[in-house]
Amino acid sequence: MELHLENLPKTVEIGRDSAGTYFDYIDQRLLPGELRIERTRDWRQVVEAIQVLAVRGAPAIGLAGASALALWADSAESLDRLHDVAEEIATARPTAVNLRWAVERALGEIAGERDAGVAACKLAELVARMQEEDEAANRAIGEHGAALLAPASRVLTHCNAGSLAVYFYGTALGIVYAAAAQGKLERVYADETRPVGQGARLTAWELSRAGVPTTLICDNMAASRMAKGRVDAVVVGADRIARNGDVANKIGTYGLAVLAYEHGIPFYVAAPTSTIDRSLANGGGIVIEERAASEVLREPIQGVDVWNPAFDVTPARYITRIVTEDGAFEPGGLFR
Ligand code: MRU
């Protein structure tokens, strides 16, 4: 298989020109039909892009959040409202800890700064560094994860934890790309990922552009594929990892982990260390975002309620390894 990562554009990218700071992002709502890269200088547009899933995936929304703060500083007369604006950005979505982590890192970068223009420059430079760090972490995750896979692996993944969820390369799909580059990958099974279809729309699009053989399945087909012995490993991303190794990720991940456990298939979680929430002893304290009923049911049906949580928590006992840029760890061994 020939990998074509050059076909994957950067998902989010900060820049500066004579008019000031700008932020480019792929509007992922339009994929797979249209690849449109939006440019904005308006921090509120970035917050909205995060909320409507135009920009999604934990590391990508972190970078977008820090970029939003840079855009705000560039348009502000003073930094008086800095902490209010930072809070509005950090709470745009609740579950992925990378968002607050990135906004707090941005605040730390300009601590004590009084000049909004200088702050904007410093923040744009910080985000550019964070973008490089993101790609380097993903490539390291890829190498550590690929080492766990057997030759000719058939890997099942859920949601999109690929290049579209980060600056470039991907976490779960970083492992896929590294394995493909080493000639160890046979095929990816991409879960459709109801209700918004991050697997059907985004992972399928991304893997097709990258040249990775892909079979799309509906979420409820994973058990049958496993039962037929056609899945060698499950590899997913994460939105927040507690100290004991419990993992919040896209709704449906928990079910997949139980299925993998039952079938004796290794279950790998791939995430940068910025996804680890050291303040949480276990996954019980993770806030799960609940989204609009319209994502599940286009036309309301009288008397029918909809429950639409965006994430679930997979207990550490179902996870074989958590793969970060620092290596592959047993979930309970993250802090040993
Ligand atoms: O709602 P989304 O699309 O932002 O959810 C994304 C996921 O659950 C990803 O698996 C996770 O953020 C990891 S992305 C590298």
XYZ file of N, CA and C in Angstrom, residues 47-262:
648
model
N -15.188 29.956 18.210
C -15.971 29.305 19.271
C -17.183 28.595 18.662
N -17.839 29.279 17.729
C -19.005 28.659 17.098
C -18.600 27.431 16.278
N -17.453 27.529 15.601
C -16.979 26.384 14.793
C -16.763 25.159 15.689
N -16.272 25.396 16.909
C -16.073 24.286 17.858
C -17.438 23.719 18.267
N -18.391 24.616 18.546
C -19.694 24.149 19.050
C -20.495 23.377 18.008
N -20.386 23.796 16.741
C -21.196 23.134 15.699
C -20.446 21.973 15.041
N -19.267 21.644 15.544
C -18.457 20.522 15.049
C -17.849 20.786 13.664
N -17.745 22.054 13.293
C -16.984 22.375 12.071
C -15.510 22.052 12.329
N -15.067 22.341 13.563
C -13.753 21.892 14.055
C -14.047 20.973 15.223
N -13.536 19.742 15.168
C -13.829 18.790 16.254
C -12.622 17.881 16.416
N -12.701 17.014 17.470
C -11.539 16.198 17.820
C -10.746 16.939 18.882
N -10.392 16.220 19.963
C -9.852 16.881 21.150
C -8.626 17.775 20.872
N -7.570 17.270 20.237
C -6.412 18.158 20.029
C -6.734 19.343 19.109
N -7.575 19.121 18.095
C -7.899 20.221 17.170
C -8.687 21.323 17.876
N -9.606 20.945 18.777
C -10.355 22.017 19.444
C -9.465 22.737 20.465
N -8.471 22.037 21.002
C -7.499 22.729 21.859
C -6.751 23.801 21.072
N -6.240 23.423 19.921
C -5.510 24.401 19.091
C -6.433 25.535 18.667
N -7.683 25.194 18.336
C -8.643 26.227 17.931
C -8.925 27.174 19.095
N -9.031 26.627 20.312
C -9.309 27.463 21.483
C -8.185 28.453 21.745
N -6.942 27.972 21.703
C -5.808 28.880 21.911
C -5.746 29.910 20.786
N -6.094 29.491 19.569
C -6.102 30.423 18.433
C -7.178 31.489 18.620
N -8.343 31.078 19.151
C -9.429 32.040 19.387
C -8.956 33.133 20.343
N -8.194 32.733 21.356
C -7.700 33.732 22.310
C -6.727 34.688 21.614
N -5.916 34.156 20.720
C -4.987 35.013 19.957
C -5.758 36.000 19.085
N -6.839 35.535 18.444
C -7.647 36.423 17.588
C -8.303 37.512 18.439
N -8.791 37.114 19.616
C -9.432 38.106 20.477
C -8.406 39.180 20.880
N -7.228 38.740 21.322
C -6.206 39.699 21.770
C -5.833 40.645 20.637
N -5.833 40.125 19.409
C -5.448 40.944 18.265
C -6.472 42.035 17.964
N -7.714 41.823 18.405
C -8.754 42.811 18.102
C -9.115 43.638 19.339
N -8.469 43.349 20.469
C -8.860 44.014 21.724
C -8.051 45.295 21.946
N -8.690 46.259 22.590
C -8.004 47.503 22.979
C -7.119 47.258 24.201
N -7.670 46.422 25.098
C -6.919 46.113 26.306
C -7.173 44.650 26.666
N -6.431 44.170 27.672
C -6.594 42.770 28.084
C -7.534 42.646 29.286
N -8.326 43.703 29.549
C -9.189 43.698 30.745
C -10.120 42.489 30.801
N -10.647 42.088 29.638
C -11.644 40.991 29.618
C -11.009 39.619 29.389
N -9.685 39.564 29.441
C -8.966 38.334 29.081
C -9.541 37.081 29.731
N -9.739 37.142 31.062
C -10.143 35.905 31.748
C -11.593 35.525 31.443
N -12.448 36.524 31.219
C -13.840 36.211 30.826
C -13.869 35.545 29.450
N -13.099 36.118 28.530
C -13.083 35.571 27.167
C -12.484 34.164 27.187
N -11.398 34.006 27.945
C -10.759 32.677 28.024
C -11.752 31.645 28.553
N -12.567 32.044 29.536
C -13.543 31.108 30.113
C -14.609 30.750 29.079
N -15.051 31.764 28.314
C -16.065 31.486 27.288
C -15.520 30.479 26.261
N -14.261 30.646 25.902
C -13.653 29.732 24.926
C -13.503 28.333 25.545
N -12.986 28.284 26.771
C -12.668 26.987 27.396
C -13.919 26.149 27.643
N -15.092 26.794 27.705
C -16.329 26.048 27.970
C -17.167 25.827 26.702
N -16.561 26.069 25.546
C -17.317 25.891 24.289
C -17.822 24.455 24.167
N -17.014 23.487 24.584
C -17.450 22.091 24.715
C -16.854 21.555 26.025
N -17.587 20.673 26.733
C -17.139 20.331 28.088
C -16.234 19.106 28.244
N -16.253 18.170 27.313
C -15.648 16.866 27.637
C -14.153 16.783 27.328
N -13.731 17.258 26.179
C -12.310 17.136 25.811
C -11.474 18.096 26.658
N -10.596 17.528 27.476
C -9.807 18.361 28.388
C -8.774 19.192 27.629
N -8.459 18.788 26.421
C -7.461 19.514 25.624
C -7.856 20.971 25.409
N -9.163 21.258 25.401
C -9.601 22.631 25.163
C -9.175 23.520 26.331
N -9.535 23.132 27.536
C -9.136 23.956 28.689
C -7.614 23.940 28.857
N -7.003 22.801 28.630
C -5.536 22.691 28.743
C -4.867 23.716 27.830
N -5.348 23.822 26.601
C -4.713 24.724 25.631
C -4.966 26.188 25.997
N -6.196 26.485 26.448
C -6.514 27.871 26.814
C -5.679 28.274 28.035
N -5.527 27.360 28.977
C -4.715 27.693 30.171
C -3.243 27.853 29.810
N -2.785 27.058 28.885
C -1.388 27.216 28.441
C -1.219 28.602 27.785
N -2.236 28.996 27.012
C -2.188 30.305 26.358
C -2.179 31.422 27.416
N -3.022 31.279 28.443
C -3.052 32.302 29.502
C -1.687 32.387 30.195
N -1.069 31.239 30.427
C 0.248 31.211 31.073
C 1.296 31.926 30.241
N 1.159 31.808 28.936
C 2.149 32.401 28.016
C 2.145 33.929 28.107
N 0.978 34.508 28.414
C 0.899 35.966 28.438
C 0.663 36.505 29.857
N 0.940 35.662 30.852
C 0.760 36.118 32.240
C 1.620 37.356 32.476
N 1.031 38.395 33.042
C 1.762 39.619 33.353
C 1.864 40.584 32.178
N 1.476 40.160 30.984
C 1.540 41.037 29.807
C 0.392 42.064 29.862
N 0.665 43.305 29.517
C -0.373 44.336 29.594
C -0.805 44.839 28.220
N 0.013 44.591 27.230
C -0.256 45.132 25.896
C -0.948 44.066 25.034
N -2.166 44.376 24.544
C -2.938 43.381 23.796
C -2.225 42.977 22.501
N -1.598 43.935 21.838
C -0.908 43.631 20.572
C 0.255 42.666 20.790
N 1.022 42.942 21.840
C 2.154 42.057 22.160
C 1.632 40.674 22.534
N 0.539 40.652 23.313
C -0.057 39.373 23.720
C -0.493 38.583 22.485
N -1.109 39.270 21.526
C -1.578 38.582 20.313
C -0.406 37.924 19.583
N 0.718 38.663 19.469
C 1.909 38.096 18.795
C 2.424 36.877 19.542
N 2.514 37.025 20.871
C 3.033 35.897 21.673
C 2.126 34.679 21.530
N 0.802 34.923 21.525
C -0.130 33.794 21.448
C -0.057 33.110 20.088
N 0.072 33.912 19.021
C 0.175 33.295 17.686
C 1.445 32.452 17.600
N 2.517 32.959 18.195
C 3.773 32.175 18.177
C 3.613 30.886 18.997
N 2.921 31.005 20.138
C 2.692 29.813 20.960
C 1.896 28.771 20.183
N 0.815 29.206 19.541
C -0.027 28.236 18.827
C 0.782 27.569 17.703
N 1.623 28.343 17.032
C 2.455 27.739 15.970
C 3.348 26.646 16.566
N 3.888 26.909 17.761
C 4.718 25.876 18.424
C 3.862 24.673 18.818
N 2.656 24.952 19.325
C 1.765 23.851 19.739
C 1.389 22.974 18.540
N 1.242 23.601 17.371
C 0.935 22.825 16.164
C 2.075 21.841 15.872
N 3.315 22.342 15.957
C 4.473 21.468 15.702
C 4.528 20.347 16.738
N 4.277 20.714 18.001
C 4.305 19.706 19.072
C 3.224 18.638 18.838
N 2.060 19.093 18.366
C 0.958 18.178 18.103
C 1.384 17.130 17.073
N 1.961 17.584 15.979
C 2.358 16.626 14.937
C 3.451 15.683 15.465
N 4.404 16.240 16.193
C 5.494 15.397 16.722
C 4.928 14.348 17.685
N 3.984 14.759 18.550
C 3.377 13.804 19.495
C 2.640 12.716 18.726
N 1.894 13.113 17.699
C 1.131 12.124 16.931
C 2.049 11.123 16.242
N 3.152 11.623 15.707
C 4.081 10.701 15.020
C 4.710 9.736 16.029
N 4.982 10.237 17.240
C 5.537 9.347 18.279
C 4.492 8.316 18.709
N 3.235 8.759 18.886
C 2.145 7.827 19.210
C 2.063 6.757 18.116
N 2.173 7.202 16.880
C 2.102 6.271 15.746
C 3.161 5.189 15.854
N 4.383 5.576 16.135
C 5.472 4.586 16.221
C 5.256 3.637 17.401
N 4.930 4.200 18.581
C 4.707 3.342 19.763
C 3.535 2.378 19.528
N 2.500 2.866 18.881
C 1.312 2.038 18.662
C 1.542 0.984 17.596
N 2.217 1.364 16.518
C 2.444 0.406 15.421
C 3.262 -0.779 15.919
N 4.136 -0.516 16.890
C 4.975 -1.605 17.428
C 4.119 -2.681 18.116
N 2.897 -2.316 18.517
C 2.020 -3.279 19.194
C 1.262 -4.167 18.209
N 1.232 -3.754 16.952
C 0.393 -4.466 15.976
C 1.161 -5.606 15.308
N 0.412 -6.677 15.027
C 1.001 -7.819 14.319
C 1.034 -7.506 12.819
N 1.878 -8.218 12.051
C 1.872 -8.018 10.591
C 0.484 -8.278 10.010
N 0.154 -7.556 8.943
C -1.127 -7.707 8.221
C -2.336 -7.458 9.123
N -2.218 -6.465 10.004
C -3.305 -6.198 10.947
C -4.523 -5.586 10.278
N -5.671 -6.029 10.791
C -6.942 -5.406 10.408
C -7.437 -4.673 11.653
N -7.495 -3.353 11.514
C -7.718 -2.481 12.677
C -9.103 -1.863 12.594
N -9.851 -1.971 13.685
C -11.160 -1.314 13.728
C -11.029 -0.013 14.521
N -11.597 1.050 13.981
C -11.557 2.337 14.700
C -12.956 2.944 14.767
N -13.110 3.880 15.686
C -14.421 4.494 15.941
C -14.253 6.004 15.862
N -15.270 6.692 15.403
C -15.226 8.154 15.268
C -14.086 8.546 14.321
N -13.547 9.733 14.492
C -12.347 10.132 13.741
C -11.332 10.659 14.727
N -10.258 9.888 14.898
C -9.111 10.332 15.685
C -7.922 10.366 14.732
N -8.176 11.022 13.601
C -7.173 11.080 12.545
C -6.609 12.479 12.394
N -6.090 12.729 11.208
C -5.517 14.044 10.949
C -6.577 15.134 11.126
N -7.833 14.777 10.810
C -8.916 15.764 10.922
C -9.226 16.139 12.376
N -8.688 15.387 13.323
C -8.963 15.664 14.741
C -7.800 16.364 15.423
N -6.750 16.640 14.658
C -5.525 17.238 15.220
C -5.022 18.287 14.227
N -3.821 18.777 14.453
C -3.215 19.665 13.448
C -2.862 18.864 12.196
N -2.121 17.744 12.412
C -1.757 16.888 11.291
C -1.388 15.504 11.802
N -1.760 14.471 11.079
C -1.370 13.069 11.238
C -2.381 12.233 12.004
N -2.720 12.596 13.254
C -3.728 11.811 13.967
C -3.156 10.992 15.095
N -4.057 10.553 15.993
C -3.658 9.745 17.145
C -3.936 8.260 16.833
N -5.216 7.854 16.884
C -5.537 6.473 16.496
C -5.103 6.225 15.051
N -5.441 7.166 14.167
C -5.038 6.968 12.767
C -3.547 7.224 12.576
N -2.917 7.883 13.536
C -1.449 7.990 13.509
C -0.841 6.590 13.596
N -1.436 5.754 14.453
C -0.974 4.360 14.574
C -1.222 3.617 13.260
N -2.386 3.882 12.676
C -2.699 3.261 11.376
C -1.667 3.693 10.320
N -1.356 4.993 10.271
C -0.422 5.476 9.242
C 0.981 4.916 9.466
N 1.409 4.867 10.734
C 2.743 4.332 11.010
C 2.794 2.848 10.650
N 1.727 2.113 10.977
C 1.684 0.682 10.642
C 1.672 0.493 9.123
N 0.927 1.343 8.433
C 0.879 1.245 6.963
C 2.261 1.511 6.372
N 2.946 2.514 6.919
C 4.283 2.859 6.405
C 5.266 1.708 6.639
N 5.018 0.944 7.704
C 5.908 -0.199 8.010
C 5.450 -1.480 7.315
N 4.401 -1.381 6.494
C 3.910 -2.571 5.783
C 3.186 -3.555 6.681
N 2.669 -3.068 7.837
C 2.030 -3.973 8.799
C 0.504 -3.929 8.753
N -0.052 -3.085 7.911
C -1.508 -2.870 7.963
C -2.177 -3.501 6.761
N -3.230 -4.281 7.027
C -3.981 -4.811 5.879
C -5.165 -3.921 5.546
N -5.895 -3.501 6.582
C -7.159 -2.802 6.309
C -7.672 -2.133 7.569
N -8.450 -1.077 7.377
C -9.134 -0.437 8.508
C -10.635 -0.665 8.372
N -11.255 -1.075 9.465
C -12.714 -1.048 9.535
C -13.097 0.245 10.241
N -13.815 1.098 9.549
C -14.224 2.389 10.125
C -15.681 2.298 10.547
N -15.904 2.460 11.840
C -17.283 2.516 12.353
C -17.941 3.798 11.855
N -19.160 3.685 11.437
C -19.905 4.854 10.940
C -19.971 5.987 11.990
N -20.211 5.603 13.244
C -20.237 6.539 14.380
C -21.451 7.469 14.363
N -22.581 6.867 14.617
C -23.806 7.632 14.816
C -23.661 8.521 16.056
N -24.323 9.662 16.167
C -25.312 10.140 15.191
C -24.745 11.083 14.120
N -23.531 11.586 14.319
C -23.087 12.645 13.393
C -22.233 12.089 12.247
N -21.794 10.827 12.391
C -21.111 10.184 11.269
C -19.657 10.579 11.096
N -18.931 10.779 12.210
C -17.513 11.133 12.062
C -16.725 10.017 11.376
N -17.183 8.763 11.536
C -16.498 7.656 10.864
C -16.879 7.597 9.397
N -18.187 7.661 9.139
C -18.674 7.539 7.763
C -18.229 8.716 6.901
N -18.257 9.899 7.476
C -17.952 11.097 6.676
C -16.471 11.454 6.732
N -15.873 11.370 7.910
C -14.536 11.948 8.089
C -13.429 10.895 7.982
N -13.547 9.805 8.765
C -12.495 8.772 8.706
C -12.456 8.139 7.314
N -13.621 7.857 6.754
C -13.642 7.255 5.413
C -12.999 8.204 4.399
N -13.321 9.487 4.481
C -12.742 10.487 3.556
C -11.240 10.576 3.736
N -10.833 10.671 5.002
C -9.399 10.846 5.291
C -8.588 9.624 4.843
N -9.070 8.422 5.171
C -8.303 7.220 4.816
C -8.289 7.010 3.305
N -9.369 7.367 2.655
C -9.399 7.252 1.197
C -8.360 8.193 0.576
N -8.297 9.420 1.056
C -7.294 10.372 0.530
C -5.874 9.914 0.828
N -5.699 9.268 1.990
C -4.355 8.839 2.371
C -3.959 7.526 1.700
N -4.922 6.858 1.041
C -4.598 5.623 0.323
C -4.630 4.381 1.195
N -5.386 4.425 2.294
C -5.458 3.269 3.205
C -6.717 2.445 2.887
N -6.566 1.130 2.604
C -7.747 0.292 2.334
C -8.721 0.333 3.518
N -9.960 0.665 3.232
C -10.936 0.929 4.300
C -12.255 0.249 3.994
N -12.834 -0.353 5.018
C -14.196 -0.870 4.906
C -15.042 -0.128 5.931
N -16.090 0.512 5.439
C -16.990 1.231 6.340
C -18.062 0.273 6.847
N -18.285 0.281 8.160
C -19.362 -0.547 8.714
C -20.269 0.326 9.587
N -21.528 -0.068 9.713
C -22.407 0.608 10.673
C -21.953 0.199 12.078
N -22.249 1.026 13.049
C -21.774 0.757 14.409
C -22.191 -0.634 14.906
N -23.412 -1.040 14.513
C -23.934 -2.303 15.048
C -23.392 -3.530 14.306
N -22.399 -3.335 13.427
C -21.813 -4.469 12.691
C -20.486 -4.926 13.286
N -19.968 -4.153 14.244
C -18.631 -4.455 14.773
C -18.583 -5.845 15.402
N -19.629 -6.219 16.166
C -19.628 -7.514 16.850
C -19.517 -8.649 15.843
N -20.245 -8.560 14.762
C -20.226 -9.635 13.761
C -18.858 -9.751 13.101
N -18.228 -8.583 12.827
C -16.876 -8.618 12.240
C -15.893 -9.286 13.202
N -16.024 -8.961 14.462
C -15.132 -9.570 15.455
C -15.385 -11.067 15.547
N -16.662 -11.443 15.592
C -17.007 -12.857 15.738
C -16.467 -13.679 14.571
N -16.353 -13.053 13.405
C -15.838 -13.766 12.233
C -14.312 -13.768 12.196
N -13.686 -13.232 13.262
C -12.220 -13.247 13.321
C -11.563 -12.286 12.347
N -12.276 -11.202 11.977
C -11.731 -10.288 10.969
C -11.133 -9.010 11.553
N -11.084 -8.915 12.891
C -10.524 -7.716 13.531
C -9.363 -8.149 14.431
N -8.185 -7.573 14.192
C -7.005 -7.952 14.991
C -6.761 -6.996 16.150
N -7.230 -5.763 16.015
C -7.042 -4.774 17.088
C -8.065 -3.664 16.916
N -8.481 -3.084 18.047
C -9.317 -1.873 18.010
C -8.434 -0.725 18.470
N -8.441 0.373 17.721
C -7.628 1.540 18.071
C -8.523 2.772 18.024
N -8.637 3.472 19.144
C -9.505 4.655 19.221
C -8.736 5.815 19.857
N -9.314 7.003 19.779
C -8.737 8.183 20.425
C -9.341 8.383 21.807
N -9.143 9.565 22.366
C -9.689 9.879 23.691
C -9.915 11.384 23.817
N -10.907 11.727 24.620
C -11.190 13.135 24.920
C -10.734 13.537 26.307
N -10.698 12.568 27.217
C -10.211 12.837 28.578
C -9.867 11.492 29.218
N -8.712 11.435 29.853
C -8.274 10.194 30.500
C -8.037 10.504 31.976
N -8.691 9.724 32.839
C -8.507 9.919 34.282
C -7.231 9.203 34.744
N -6.811 9.525 35.973
C -5.539 8.986 36.486
C -5.510 7.455 36.512
N -6.675 6.824 36.722
C -6.690 5.347 36.797
C -6.779 4.698 35.415
N -6.830 5.537 34.347
C -6.874 4.978 32.995
C -8.276 4.838 32.414
N -9.323 5.276 33.138
C -10.654 5.346 32.524
C -10.611 6.392 31.408
N -11.307 6.105 30.308
C -11.184 6.953 29.116
C -12.545 7.421 28.614
N -12.710 8.741 28.467
C -13.891 9.266 27.776
C -13.549 9.420 26.304
N -14.420 8.897 25.457
C -14.250 9.058 24.006
C -15.647 9.012 23.384
N -15.716 9.167 22.088
C -16.981 9.234 21.364
C -17.950 8.122 21.791
N -19.206 8.495 21.935
C -20.232 7.537 22.347
C -20.157 6.272 21.464
N -20.189 5.130 22.137
C -20.051 3.862 21.404
C -18.711 3.193 21.668
N -17.742 3.977 22.179
C -16.421 3.402 22.450
C -16.502 2.332 23.534
N -17.282 2.618 24.566
C -17.423 1.677 25.684
C -17.929 0.322 25.184
N -18.966 0.358 24.367
C -19.528 -0.891 23.834
C -18.487 -1.668 23.034
N -17.728 -0.952 22.236
C -16.690 -1.604 21.424
C -15.648 -2.272 22.314
N -15.300 -1.584 23.409
C -14.280 -2.120 24.321
C -14.770 -3.422 24.957
N -16.049 -3.446 25.337
C -16.610 -4.674 25.932
C -16.606 -5.797 24.887
N -16.980 -5.448 23.669
C -16.978 -6.455 22.586
C -15.571 -6.998 22.350
N -14.594 -6.092 22.314
C -13.215 -6.516 22.063
C -12.756 -7.451 23.183
N -13.103 -7.101 24.412
C -12.736 -7.907 25.586
C -13.311 -9.322 25.453
N -14.579 -9.380 25.090
C -15.268 -10.669 24.953
C -14.629 -11.532 23.868
